[in-house]
Coordinates of C-alpha atoms and ligand atoms in Angstrom, one line a residue:
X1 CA 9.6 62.5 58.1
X2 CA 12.9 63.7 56.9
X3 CA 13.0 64.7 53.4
X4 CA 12.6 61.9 51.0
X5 CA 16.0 61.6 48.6
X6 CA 16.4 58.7 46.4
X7 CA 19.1 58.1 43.8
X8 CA 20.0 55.8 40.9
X9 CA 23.8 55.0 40.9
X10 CA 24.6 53.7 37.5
X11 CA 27.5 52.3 36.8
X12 CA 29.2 53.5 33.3
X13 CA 29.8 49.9 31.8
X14 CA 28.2 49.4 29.5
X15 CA 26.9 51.0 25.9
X16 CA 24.0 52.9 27.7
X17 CA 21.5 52.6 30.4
X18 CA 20.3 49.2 31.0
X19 CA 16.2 48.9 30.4
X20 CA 16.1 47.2 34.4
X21 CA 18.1 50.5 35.2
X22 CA 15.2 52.6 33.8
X23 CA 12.7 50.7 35.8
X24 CA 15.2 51.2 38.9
X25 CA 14.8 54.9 37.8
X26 CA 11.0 54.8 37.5
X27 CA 10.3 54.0 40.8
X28 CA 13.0 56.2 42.6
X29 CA 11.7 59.2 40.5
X30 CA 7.5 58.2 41.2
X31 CA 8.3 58.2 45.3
X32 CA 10.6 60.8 45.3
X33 CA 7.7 63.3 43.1
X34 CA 5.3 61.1 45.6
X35 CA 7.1 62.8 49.1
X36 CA 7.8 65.8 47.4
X37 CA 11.5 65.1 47.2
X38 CA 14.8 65.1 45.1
X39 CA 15.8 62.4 42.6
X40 CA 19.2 62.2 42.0
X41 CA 22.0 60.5 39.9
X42 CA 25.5 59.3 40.8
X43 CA 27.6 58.3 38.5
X44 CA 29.6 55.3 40.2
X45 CA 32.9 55.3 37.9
X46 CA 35.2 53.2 40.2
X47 CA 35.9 50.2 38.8
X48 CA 38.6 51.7 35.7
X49 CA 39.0 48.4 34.4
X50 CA 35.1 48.0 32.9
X51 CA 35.0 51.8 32.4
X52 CA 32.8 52.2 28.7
X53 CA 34.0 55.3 26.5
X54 CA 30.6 57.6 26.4
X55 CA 28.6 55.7 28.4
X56 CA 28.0 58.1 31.3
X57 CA 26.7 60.4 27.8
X58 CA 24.6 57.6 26.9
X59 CA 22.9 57.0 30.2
X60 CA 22.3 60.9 31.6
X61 CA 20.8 60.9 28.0
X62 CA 18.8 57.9 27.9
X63 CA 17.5 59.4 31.8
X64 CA 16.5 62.5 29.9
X65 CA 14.8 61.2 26.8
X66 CA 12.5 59.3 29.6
X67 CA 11.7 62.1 31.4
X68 CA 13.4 61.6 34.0
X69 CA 15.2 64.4 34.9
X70 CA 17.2 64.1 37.9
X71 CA 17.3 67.3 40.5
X72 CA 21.2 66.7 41.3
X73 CA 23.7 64.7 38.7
X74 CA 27.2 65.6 37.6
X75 CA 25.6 67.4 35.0
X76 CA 23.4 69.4 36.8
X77 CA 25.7 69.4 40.2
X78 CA 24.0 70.1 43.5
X79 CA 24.5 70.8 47.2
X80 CA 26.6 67.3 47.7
X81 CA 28.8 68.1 44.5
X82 CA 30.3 66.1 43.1
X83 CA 28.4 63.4 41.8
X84 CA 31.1 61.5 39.8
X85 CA 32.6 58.8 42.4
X86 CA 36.0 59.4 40.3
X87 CA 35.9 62.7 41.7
X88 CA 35.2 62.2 45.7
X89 CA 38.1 59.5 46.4
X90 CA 39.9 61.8 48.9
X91 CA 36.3 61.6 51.2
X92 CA 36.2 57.3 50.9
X93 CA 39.9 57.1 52.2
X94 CA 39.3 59.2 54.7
X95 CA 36.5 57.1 56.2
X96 CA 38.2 54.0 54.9
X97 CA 41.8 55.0 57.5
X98 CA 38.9 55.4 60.0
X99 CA 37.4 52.1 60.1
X100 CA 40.9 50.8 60.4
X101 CA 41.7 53.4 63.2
X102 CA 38.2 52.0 64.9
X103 CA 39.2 48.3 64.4
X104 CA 36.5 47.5 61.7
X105 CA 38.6 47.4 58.6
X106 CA 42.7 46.4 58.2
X107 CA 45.7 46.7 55.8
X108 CA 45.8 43.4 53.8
X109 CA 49.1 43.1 51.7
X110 CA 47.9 39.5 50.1
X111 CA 49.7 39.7 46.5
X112 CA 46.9 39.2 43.5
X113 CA 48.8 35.9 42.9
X114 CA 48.6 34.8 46.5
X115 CA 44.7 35.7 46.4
X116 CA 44.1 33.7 42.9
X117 CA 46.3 31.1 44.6
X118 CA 43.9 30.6 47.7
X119 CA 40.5 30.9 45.5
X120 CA 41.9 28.0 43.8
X121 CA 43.0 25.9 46.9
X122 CA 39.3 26.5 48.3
X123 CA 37.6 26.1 44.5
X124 CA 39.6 22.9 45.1
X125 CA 38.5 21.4 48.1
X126 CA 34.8 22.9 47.7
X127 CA 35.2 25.6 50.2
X128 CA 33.0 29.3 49.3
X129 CA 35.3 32.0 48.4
X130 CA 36.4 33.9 51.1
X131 CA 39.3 35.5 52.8
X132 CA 41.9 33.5 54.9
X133 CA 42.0 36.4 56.9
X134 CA 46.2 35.7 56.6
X135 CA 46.6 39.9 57.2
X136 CA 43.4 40.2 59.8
X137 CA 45.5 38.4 62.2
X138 CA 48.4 41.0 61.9
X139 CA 49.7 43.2 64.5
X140 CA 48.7 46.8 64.2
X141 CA 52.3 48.1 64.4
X142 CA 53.5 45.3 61.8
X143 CA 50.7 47.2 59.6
X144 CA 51.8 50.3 59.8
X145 CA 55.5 49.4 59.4
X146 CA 54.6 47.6 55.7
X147 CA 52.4 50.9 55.2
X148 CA 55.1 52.9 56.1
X149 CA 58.0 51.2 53.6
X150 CA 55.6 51.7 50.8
X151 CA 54.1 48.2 50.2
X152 CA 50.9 47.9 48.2
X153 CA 48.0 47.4 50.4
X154 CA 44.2 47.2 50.3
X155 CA 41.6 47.9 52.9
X156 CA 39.2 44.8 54.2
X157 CA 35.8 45.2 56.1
X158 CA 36.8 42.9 59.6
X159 CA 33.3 40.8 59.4
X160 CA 32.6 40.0 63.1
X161 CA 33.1 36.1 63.2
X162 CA 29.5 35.7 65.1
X163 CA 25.6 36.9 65.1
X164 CA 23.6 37.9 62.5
X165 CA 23.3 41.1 60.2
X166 CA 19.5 42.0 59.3
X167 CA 17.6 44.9 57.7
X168 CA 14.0 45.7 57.0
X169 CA 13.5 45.5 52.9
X170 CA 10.2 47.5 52.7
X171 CA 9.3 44.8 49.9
X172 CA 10.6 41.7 51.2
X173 CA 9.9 42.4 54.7
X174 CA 13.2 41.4 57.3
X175 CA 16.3 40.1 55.6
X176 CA 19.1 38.3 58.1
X177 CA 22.7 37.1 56.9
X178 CA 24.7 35.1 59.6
X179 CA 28.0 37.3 59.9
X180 CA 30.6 34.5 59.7
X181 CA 29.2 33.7 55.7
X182 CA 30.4 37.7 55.4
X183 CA 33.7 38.4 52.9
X184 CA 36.5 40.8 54.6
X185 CA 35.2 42.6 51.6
X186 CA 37.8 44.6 50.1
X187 CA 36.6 48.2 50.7
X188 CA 39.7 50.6 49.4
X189 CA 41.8 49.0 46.5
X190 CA 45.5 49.4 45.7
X191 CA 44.8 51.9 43.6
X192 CA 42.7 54.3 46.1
X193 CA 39.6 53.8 44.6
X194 CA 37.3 52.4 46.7
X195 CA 35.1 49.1 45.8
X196 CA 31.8 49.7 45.0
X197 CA 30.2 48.9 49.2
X198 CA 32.0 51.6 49.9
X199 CA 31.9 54.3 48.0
X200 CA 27.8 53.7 47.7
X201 CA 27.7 53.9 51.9
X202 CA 29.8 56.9 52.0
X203 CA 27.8 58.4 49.4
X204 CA 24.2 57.6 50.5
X205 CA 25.0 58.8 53.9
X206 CA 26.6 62.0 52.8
X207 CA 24.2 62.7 50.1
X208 CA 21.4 62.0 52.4
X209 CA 19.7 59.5 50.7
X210 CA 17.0 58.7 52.8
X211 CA 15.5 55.4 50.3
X212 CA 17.5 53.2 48.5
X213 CA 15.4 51.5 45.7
X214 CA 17.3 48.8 43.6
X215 CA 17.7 45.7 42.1
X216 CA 17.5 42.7 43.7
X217 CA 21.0 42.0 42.7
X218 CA 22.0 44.0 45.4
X219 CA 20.6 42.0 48.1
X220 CA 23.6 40.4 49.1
X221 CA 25.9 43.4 49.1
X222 CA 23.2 44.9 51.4
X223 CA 24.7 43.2 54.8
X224 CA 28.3 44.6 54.4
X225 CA 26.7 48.4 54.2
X226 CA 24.2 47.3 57.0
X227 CA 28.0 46.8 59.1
X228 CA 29.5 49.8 57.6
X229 CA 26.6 51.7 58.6
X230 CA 27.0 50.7 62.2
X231 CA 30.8 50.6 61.9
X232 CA 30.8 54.0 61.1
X233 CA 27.9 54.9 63.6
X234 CA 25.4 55.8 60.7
X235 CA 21.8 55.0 60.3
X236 CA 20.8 53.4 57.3
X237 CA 18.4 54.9 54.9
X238 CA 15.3 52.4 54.6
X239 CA 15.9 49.5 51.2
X240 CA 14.0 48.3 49.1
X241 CA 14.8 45.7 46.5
X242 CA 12.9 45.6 43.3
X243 CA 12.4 42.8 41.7
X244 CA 14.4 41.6 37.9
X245 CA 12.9 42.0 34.9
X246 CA 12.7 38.8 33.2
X247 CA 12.6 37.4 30.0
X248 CA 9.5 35.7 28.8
X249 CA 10.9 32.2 29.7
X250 CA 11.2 33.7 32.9
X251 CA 15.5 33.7 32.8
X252 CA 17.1 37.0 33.6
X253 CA 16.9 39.8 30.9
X254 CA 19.5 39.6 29.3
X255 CA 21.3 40.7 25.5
X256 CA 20.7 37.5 24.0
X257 CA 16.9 37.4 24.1
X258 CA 15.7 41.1 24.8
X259 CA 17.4 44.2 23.7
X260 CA 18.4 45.8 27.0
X261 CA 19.4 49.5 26.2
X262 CA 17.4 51.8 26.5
X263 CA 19.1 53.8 23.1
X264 CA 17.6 50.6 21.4
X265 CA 13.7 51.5 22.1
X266 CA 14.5 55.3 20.8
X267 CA 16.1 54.0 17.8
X268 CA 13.2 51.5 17.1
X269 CA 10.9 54.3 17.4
X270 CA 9.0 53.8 20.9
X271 CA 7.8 57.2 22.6
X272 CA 9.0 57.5 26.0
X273 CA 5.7 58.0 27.5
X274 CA 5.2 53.9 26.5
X275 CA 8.4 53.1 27.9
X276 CA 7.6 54.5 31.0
X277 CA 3.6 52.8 31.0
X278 CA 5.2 49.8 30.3
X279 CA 7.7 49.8 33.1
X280 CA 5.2 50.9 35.5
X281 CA 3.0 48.0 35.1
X282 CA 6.2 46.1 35.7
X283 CA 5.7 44.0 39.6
X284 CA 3.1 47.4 40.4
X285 CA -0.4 47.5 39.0
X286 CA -2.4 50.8 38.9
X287 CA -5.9 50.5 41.0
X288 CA -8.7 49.0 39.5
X289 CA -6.5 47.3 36.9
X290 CA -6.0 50.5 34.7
X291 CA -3.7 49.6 31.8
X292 CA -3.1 53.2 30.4
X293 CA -1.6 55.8 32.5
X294 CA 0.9 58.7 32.6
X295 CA 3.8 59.1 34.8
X296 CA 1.9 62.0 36.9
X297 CA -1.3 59.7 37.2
X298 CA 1.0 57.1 38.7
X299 CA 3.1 59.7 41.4
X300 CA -0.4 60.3 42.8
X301 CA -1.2 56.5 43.5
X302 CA 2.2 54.9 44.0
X303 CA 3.1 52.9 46.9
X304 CA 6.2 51.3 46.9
X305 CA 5.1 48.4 49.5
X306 CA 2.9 47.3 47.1
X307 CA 5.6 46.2 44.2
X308 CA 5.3 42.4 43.9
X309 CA 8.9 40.6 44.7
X310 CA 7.9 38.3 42.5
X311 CA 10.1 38.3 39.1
X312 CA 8.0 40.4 36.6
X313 CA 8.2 40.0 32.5
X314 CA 9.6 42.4 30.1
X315 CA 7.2 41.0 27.2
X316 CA 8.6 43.6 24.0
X317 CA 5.2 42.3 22.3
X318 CA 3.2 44.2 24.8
X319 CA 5.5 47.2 24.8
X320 CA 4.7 47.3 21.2
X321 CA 0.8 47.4 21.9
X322 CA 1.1 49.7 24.6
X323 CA 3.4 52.1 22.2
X324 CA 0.7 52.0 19.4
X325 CA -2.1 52.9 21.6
X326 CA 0.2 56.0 22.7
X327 CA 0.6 57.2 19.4
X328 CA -2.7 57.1 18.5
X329 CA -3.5 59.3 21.2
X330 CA -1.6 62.0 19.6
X331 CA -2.9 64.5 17.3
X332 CA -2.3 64.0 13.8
X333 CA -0.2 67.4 14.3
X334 CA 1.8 66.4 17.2
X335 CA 2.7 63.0 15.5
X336 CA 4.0 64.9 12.3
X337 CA 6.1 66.6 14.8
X338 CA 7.2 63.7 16.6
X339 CA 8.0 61.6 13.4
X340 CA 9.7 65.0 12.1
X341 CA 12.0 65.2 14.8
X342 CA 12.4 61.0 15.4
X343 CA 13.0 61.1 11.1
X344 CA 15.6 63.3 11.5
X345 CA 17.7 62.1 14.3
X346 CA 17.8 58.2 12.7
X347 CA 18.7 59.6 9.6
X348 CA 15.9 57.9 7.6
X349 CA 16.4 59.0 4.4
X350 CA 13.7 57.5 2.2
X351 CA 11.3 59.6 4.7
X352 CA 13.5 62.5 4.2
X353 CA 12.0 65.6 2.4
X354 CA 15.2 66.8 0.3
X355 CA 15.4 63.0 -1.2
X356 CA 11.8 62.5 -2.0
X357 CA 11.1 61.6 -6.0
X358 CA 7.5 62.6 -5.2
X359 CA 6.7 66.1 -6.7
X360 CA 5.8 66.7 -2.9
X361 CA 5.7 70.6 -3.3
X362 CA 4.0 70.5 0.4
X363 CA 5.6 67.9 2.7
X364 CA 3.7 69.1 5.8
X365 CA 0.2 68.8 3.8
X366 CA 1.4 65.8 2.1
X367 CA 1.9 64.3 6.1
X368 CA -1.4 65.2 6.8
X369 CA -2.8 63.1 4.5
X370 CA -1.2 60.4 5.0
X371 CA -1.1 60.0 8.8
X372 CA -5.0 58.8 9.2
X373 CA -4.2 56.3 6.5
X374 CA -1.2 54.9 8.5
X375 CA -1.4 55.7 12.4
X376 CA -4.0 52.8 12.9
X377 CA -1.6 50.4 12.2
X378 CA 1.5 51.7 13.2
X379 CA 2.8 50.4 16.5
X380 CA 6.3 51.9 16.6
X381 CA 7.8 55.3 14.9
X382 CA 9.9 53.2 12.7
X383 CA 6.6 51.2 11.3
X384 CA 6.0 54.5 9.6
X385 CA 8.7 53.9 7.2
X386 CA 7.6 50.2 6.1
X387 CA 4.2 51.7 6.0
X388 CA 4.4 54.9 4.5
X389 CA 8.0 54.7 2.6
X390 CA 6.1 54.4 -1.0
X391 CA 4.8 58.3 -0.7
X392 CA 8.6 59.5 -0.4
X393 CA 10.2 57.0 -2.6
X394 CA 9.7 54.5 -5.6
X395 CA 10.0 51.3 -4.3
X396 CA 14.0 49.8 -4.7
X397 CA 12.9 46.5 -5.4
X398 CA 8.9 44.6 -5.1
X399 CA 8.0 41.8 -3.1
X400 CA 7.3 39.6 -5.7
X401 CA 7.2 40.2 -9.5
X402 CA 3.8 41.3 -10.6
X403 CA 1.7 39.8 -13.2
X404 CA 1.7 42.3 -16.1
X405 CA -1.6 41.6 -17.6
X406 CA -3.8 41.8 -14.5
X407 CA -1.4 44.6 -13.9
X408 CA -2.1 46.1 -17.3
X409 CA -5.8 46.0 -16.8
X410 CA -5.5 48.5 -13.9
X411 CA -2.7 50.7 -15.8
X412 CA -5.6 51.1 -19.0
X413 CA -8.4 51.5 -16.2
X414 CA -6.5 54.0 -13.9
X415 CA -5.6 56.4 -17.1
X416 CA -9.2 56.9 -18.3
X417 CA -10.5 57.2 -14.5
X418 CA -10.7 60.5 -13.0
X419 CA -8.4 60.9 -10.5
X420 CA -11.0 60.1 -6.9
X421 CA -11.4 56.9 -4.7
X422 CA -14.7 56.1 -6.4
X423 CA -14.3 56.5 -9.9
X424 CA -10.7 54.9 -9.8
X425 CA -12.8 52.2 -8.1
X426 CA -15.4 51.6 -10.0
X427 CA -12.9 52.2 -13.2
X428 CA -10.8 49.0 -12.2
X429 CA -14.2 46.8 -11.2
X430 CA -15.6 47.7 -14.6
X431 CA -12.2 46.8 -16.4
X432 CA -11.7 43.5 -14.7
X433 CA -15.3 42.5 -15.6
X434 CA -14.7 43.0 -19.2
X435 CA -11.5 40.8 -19.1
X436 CA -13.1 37.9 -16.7
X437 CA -10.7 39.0 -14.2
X438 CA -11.2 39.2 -10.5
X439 CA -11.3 42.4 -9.4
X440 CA -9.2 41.8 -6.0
X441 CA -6.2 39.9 -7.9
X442 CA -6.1 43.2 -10.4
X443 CA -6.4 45.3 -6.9
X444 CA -3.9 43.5 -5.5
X445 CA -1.3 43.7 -8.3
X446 CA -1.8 47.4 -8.6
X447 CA -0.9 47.3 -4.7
X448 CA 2.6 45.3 -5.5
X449 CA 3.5 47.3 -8.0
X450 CA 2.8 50.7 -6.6
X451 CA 4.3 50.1 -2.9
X452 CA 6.4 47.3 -3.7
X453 CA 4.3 45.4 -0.7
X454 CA 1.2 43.2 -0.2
X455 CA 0.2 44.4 2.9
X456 CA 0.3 48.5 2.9
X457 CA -2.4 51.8 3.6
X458 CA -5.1 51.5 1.6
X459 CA -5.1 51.2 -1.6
X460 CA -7.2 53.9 -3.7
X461 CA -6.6 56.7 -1.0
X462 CA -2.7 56.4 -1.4
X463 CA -3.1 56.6 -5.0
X464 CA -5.3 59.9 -4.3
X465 CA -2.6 61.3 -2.2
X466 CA 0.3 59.8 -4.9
X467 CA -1.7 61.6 -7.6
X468 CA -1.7 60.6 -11.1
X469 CA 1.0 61.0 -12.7
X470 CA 3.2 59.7 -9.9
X471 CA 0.8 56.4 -10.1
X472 CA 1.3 55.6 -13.8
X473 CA 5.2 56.3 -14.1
X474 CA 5.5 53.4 -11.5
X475 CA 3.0 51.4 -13.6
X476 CA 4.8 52.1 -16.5
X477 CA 8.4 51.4 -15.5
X478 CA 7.5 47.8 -15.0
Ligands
LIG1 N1 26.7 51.1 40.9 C1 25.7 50.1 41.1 C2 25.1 49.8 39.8 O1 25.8 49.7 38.9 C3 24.6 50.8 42.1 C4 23.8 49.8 42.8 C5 23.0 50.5 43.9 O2 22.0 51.1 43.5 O3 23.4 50.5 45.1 O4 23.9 49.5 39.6

């Protein structure tokens, strides 16, 4: 077998890459680390008009904070430099002037207006948008003349009017299109930059991408390349179309129900290692229905026949179960690190050790302490700060107001009580005996009061680690 080479070919659109990109980029990375092969990333920056300011940035680094790292990318270049389609458009003309030289592609000189014109004549009488073919039918030499005085032109695919255009989808099996339901697709635009079918044939073939794994989006583009392909006596690398992530109700993931970049998830405070779990159970399950497993695990296993085309859900609920689980497989040590670094880089300032009110003389021990009280319970990064904000910072503001006399019980018990789990326990039992109290509601007040929340660590062990006189100031400025 020739040496496997897969690609992603994100498109810089949008504010970052797109969470069904990642998947895309999952499964090219797992067979390419499968056969041993090269990954790789090209940046398809041809259509100026959707162009996003920094979000080529925003996807190489989203790629990276996943892990995956391609082996060729603008950034890293490579043997088929360049890898910015911005930057080749010299190569897609050339091949584009020899399709027209061949007879597969023409000159068309159809005016934008003319084209919106004819969509809306055919919109009108309930015809598919396609073509006329008004410029297919002219003479070579009349071509050339128009060329020749300098009139705007673009470049159409000439669709053979009969038979059938099929390829072999390694997922779906055989996938025919009859020819005459085939745009002239516009390959080359006025402006020199070709259209996406293209610059993505030129590219695979050059690059020597020997798989193309993507969305199923792509399907229909796919017969236009199978034509190119031949048109330009090229053989095609073998497809395969993944199936969309979906939203729970099963509708296409989109903005409005799921978050869909992948900037989002590292904000929120998911570790990559989930992200990529997650995504891997996504249409492909492990053997023996394994739930947990690493990226490696999966690159020894992987088969990409075996991806369901059926539409898979992106359920964030589960992501959040999956990412808890990961972080309690850390150490206690490597969190801390993690949560240093993820602190840091989202700005959190109430976990911040230069604001903290806390006489915290030793953040790092102070951390280490804390953690077993809070990692149980914590399913994201972020969760650390609702859960563990109180050590760092006096509550702003508390839940609810407090009621000062069960809340004075606990002050009067907690200042004769040595300064231990036990004793503070035993302290506040004895109290709220003596004042027919219950013991919980007294509990419970103390726990509004110090953490500004019902629901929190527990209770006497953050007092241990908030120490006492941090304890009874907050007691007191109520
Ligand atoms: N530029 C296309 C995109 O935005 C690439 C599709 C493909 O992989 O062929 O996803």
């Amino acid at each position: 077998m020739k040496q496997v080479r897969t690609r992603i070919a994100p498109s810089p659109t949008g504010e970052d890459l797109h969470i069904g990109n990642a998947y895309t980029a999952l499964i090219n990375y797992v067979f390419a680390k499968k056969h041993h092969g090269k990954f790789l990333v090209r940046i398809e920056d041809t259509d100026r008009t959707r162009l996003v300011e920094g979000s080529e940035q925003n996807i190489l680094s989203s790629l990276h904070w996943l892990g995956f790292d391609p082996d060729e990318s603008p950034e890293k270049g490579g043997p088929y430099s360049p890898y910015r389609q911005s930057e080749r458009l010299k190569i897609y003309k050339e091949y584009a002037q020899e399709l027209v030289e061949n007879g597969h592609a023409y000159h068309c000189f159809c005016t934008p207006e003319r084209l919106a014109q004819m969509r809306k004549d055919q919109e009108a009488s309930h015809l598919p948008p396609m073509y006329d073919g008004t410029c297919r039918k002219l003479k070579t030499q009349s071509s050339k003349l128009k060329v020749e005085k300098g009139e705007r032109y673009t470049i159409r695919l000439k669709v053979p009017k009969q038979g059938t255009s099929t390829f072999r989808d390694i997922i779906r099996g055989d996938i025919s299109f009859e020819n005459k339901l085939i745009d002239d697709q516009v390959l080359l635009k006025s402006d020199g930059y070709p259209t996406y079918h293209l610059g993505v044939v030129v590219d695979d073939h050059l690059m020597e991408i020997s798989h193309i794994i993507r969305g199923e989006e792509w399907i229909s583009s796919t017969p236009k390349h199978v034509l190119l392909y031949q048109f330009l006596g090229w053989t095609p690398p073998v497809f395969a179309h993944m199936p969309l992530l979906r939203n729970p109700d099963k509708s296409k993931l989109s903005k409005r129900k799921n978050p869909v970049w992948v900037s989002w998830y590292r904000r929120e405070g998911f570790l990559p290692e989930a992200v990529r779990n997650y995504l891997a159970t996504m249409a492909w399950s492990f053997p023996k229905g394994k739930e947990l497993f690493s990226t490696e695990e999966m690159v020894k296993v992987f088969d990409v026949a075996h991806i369901q085309a059926t539409a898979p859900v992106f359920d964030i609920e589960k992501l959040k179960w999956m990412n808890g689980e990961y972080i309690r497989m850390k150490t206690d040590e490597e969190l801390i690190s993690i949560l240093d670094v993820y602190m840091l880089q989202n700005n959190l300032k109430s976990l911040n050790k230069q604001t903290a009110v806390t006489k915290i003389s030793d953040y790092k021990m102070q951390m280490k302490k804390i953690l077993p009280l809070v990692k149980e319970r914590m399913k994201t990064l972020k969760e650390f700060e609702s859960l563990a904000g109180f050590f760092f910072e006096r509550p702003k503001e508390l839940e609810r107001p407090v009621n000062n006399i069960l809340l004075g019980v606990a002050e009067q018990a907690l200042k004769g009580s040595e300064w231990n789990h036990d004793a503070m326990e035993q302290a506040i039992r004895a109290a709220a005996e003596k004042t027919n109290a219950k013991a919980k509601d007294v509990f419970m007040e103390l726990r509004v009061a110090v953490t500004g929340k019902s629901v929190g660590p527990p209770l006497l062990e953050s007092l241990e680690i908030l120490g006492r006189e941090e304890t009874i100031a907050r007691l007191s400025s109520i």
